[in-house]
Amino acid sequence: MKKIISLTLLFVLCLLLVACSEKEEPLTRVDVQQVNEEGNTGEVVMITDQEKINMISKSLKLVKWEPNTKVSMARKEDVFATLFYTYDENMPERLYEYRIWFNENETAEIISNNEKEGYGTLDKKDSQNLKNALLK
């Protein structure tokens, strides 16, 4: 009897652990606009393909963020992206805006309107993955 109770308790604890670890922000859509040198934006491209969304999400998790950092860039961003997160189907989506610069050395610099993020940088490999997901 003790063994059944122990196994049941272990099972319940494992379920709770798995349920709590699944609380990732569900990225559901990304709207992307390319920006030219004059600062004009192109048409909005909506990304809903789950593979691309996963790549964008993974890339943004690898950004080295510096919250509360004020930066001034010499040129307009290359890409303006709006990420749509759905936390609860009964609540409106939460939107975060990202201004992204792809540099000549193949890195990226990003400014987010999410106060937990702010200004961030991304290395060559992850920058290329993000660029491919956003622009192709």
CSV table of C-alpha atoms in Angstrom, one decimal, residues 21-110:
chain,number,residue,atom,x,y,z
A,21,SER,CA,8.1,24.1,-17.0
A,22,GLU,CA,5.7,24.5,-20.0
A,23,LYS,CA,4.9,28.1,-19.1
A,24,GLU,CA,6.8,29.5,-22.1
A,25,GLU,CA,5.4,32.6,-23.8
A,26,PRO,CA,3.6,31.3,-26.9
A,27,LEU,CA,4.7,33.2,-29.9
A,28,THR,CA,1.9,32.9,-32.4
A,29,ARG,CA,2.7,35.4,-35.2
A,30,VAL,CA,5.4,37.8,-36.4
A,31,ASP,CA,4.8,40.8,-38.7
A,32,VAL,CA,7.9,42.0,-40.5
A,33,GLN,CA,8.7,45.1,-42.5
A,34,GLN,CA,11.9,45.8,-44.2
A,35,VAL,CA,13.2,49.4,-43.9
A,36,ASN,CA,15.2,51.1,-46.7
A,37,GLU,CA,18.0,53.7,-46.2
A,38,GLU,CA,15.6,56.6,-46.4
A,39,GLY,CA,13.5,55.1,-43.5
A,40,ASN,CA,10.6,54.0,-45.6
A,41,THR,CA,9.0,50.7,-44.7
A,42,GLY,CA,7.9,48.1,-47.2
A,43,GLU,CA,4.8,46.0,-47.0
A,44,VAL,CA,4.1,44.0,-43.9
A,45,VAL,CA,4.9,40.3,-44.3
A,46,MET,CA,3.0,38.1,-41.8
A,47,ILE,CA,4.9,35.0,-40.6
A,48,THR,CA,2.7,32.2,-39.2
A,49,ASP,CA,4.8,29.2,-40.2
A,50,GLN,CA,5.6,27.4,-37.0
A,51,GLU,CA,9.1,26.4,-38.0
A,52,LYS,CA,10.1,30.0,-38.7
A,53,ILE,CA,8.3,31.2,-35.5
A,54,ASN,CA,10.3,28.7,-33.5
A,55,MET,CA,13.6,29.8,-35.2
A,56,ILE,CA,12.8,33.5,-34.4
A,57,SER,CA,11.9,32.7,-30.8
A,58,LYS,CA,15.1,30.6,-30.3
A,59,SER,CA,17.2,33.4,-31.8
A,60,LEU,CA,15.7,36.1,-29.6
A,61,LYS,CA,16.3,33.9,-26.5
A,62,LEU,CA,20.0,34.0,-27.3
A,63,VAL,CA,20.3,37.8,-27.5
A,64,LYS,CA,22.5,39.3,-24.9
A,65,TRP,CA,20.1,42.0,-23.5
A,66,GLU,CA,21.1,45.2,-21.6
A,67,PRO,CA,17.9,46.5,-20.0
A,68,ASN,CA,17.6,50.2,-19.4
A,69,THR,CA,20.3,51.1,-21.9
A,70,LYS,CA,19.7,54.1,-24.1
A,71,VAL,CA,21.3,53.8,-27.6
A,72,SER,CA,21.3,56.0,-30.7
A,73,MET,CA,22.0,54.3,-34.0
A,74,ALA,CA,23.7,56.0,-37.0
A,75,ARG,CA,21.2,54.6,-39.5
A,76,LYS,CA,17.6,53.3,-39.7
A,77,GLU,CA,17.0,49.7,-38.8
A,78,ASP,CA,17.0,47.1,-41.5
A,79,VAL,CA,13.9,45.3,-40.1
A,80,PHE,CA,11.0,46.3,-38.0
A,81,ALA,CA,9.3,43.2,-36.5
A,82,THR,CA,6.2,42.9,-34.3
A,83,LEU,CA,5.9,39.7,-32.3
A,84,PHE,CA,2.5,38.5,-31.2
A,85,TYR,CA,2.2,36.5,-28.0
A,86,THR,CA,-1.0,34.8,-26.9
A,87,TYR,CA,-1.0,34.0,-23.2
A,88,ASP,CA,-4.7,33.2,-22.9
A,89,GLU,CA,-7.2,32.7,-25.6
A,90,ASN,CA,-9.7,34.9,-23.7
A,91,MET,CA,-7.3,37.8,-23.5
A,92,PRO,CA,-5.9,40.0,-26.2
A,93,GLU,CA,-2.5,39.3,-27.7
A,94,ARG,CA,0.6,41.0,-26.2
A,95,LEU,CA,2.7,42.8,-28.8
A,96,TYR,CA,6.4,43.5,-28.6
A,97,GLU,CA,8.2,45.6,-31.3
A,98,TYR,CA,11.8,44.9,-32.3
A,99,ARG,CA,14.0,47.2,-34.4
A,100,ILE,CA,16.8,45.1,-35.9
A,101,TRP,CA,20.1,46.1,-37.5
A,102,PHE,CA,22.1,43.5,-39.4
A,103,ASN,CA,25.7,44.6,-39.4
A,104,GLU,CA,28.5,44.1,-42.0
A,105,ASN,CA,30.3,41.8,-39.6
A,106,GLU,CA,27.2,39.6,-39.7
A,107,THR,CA,26.1,40.3,-36.1
A,108,ALA,CA,22.9,42.0,-35.2
A,109,GLU,CA,21.8,44.7,-32.9
A,110,ILE,CA,18.3,44.9,-31.6
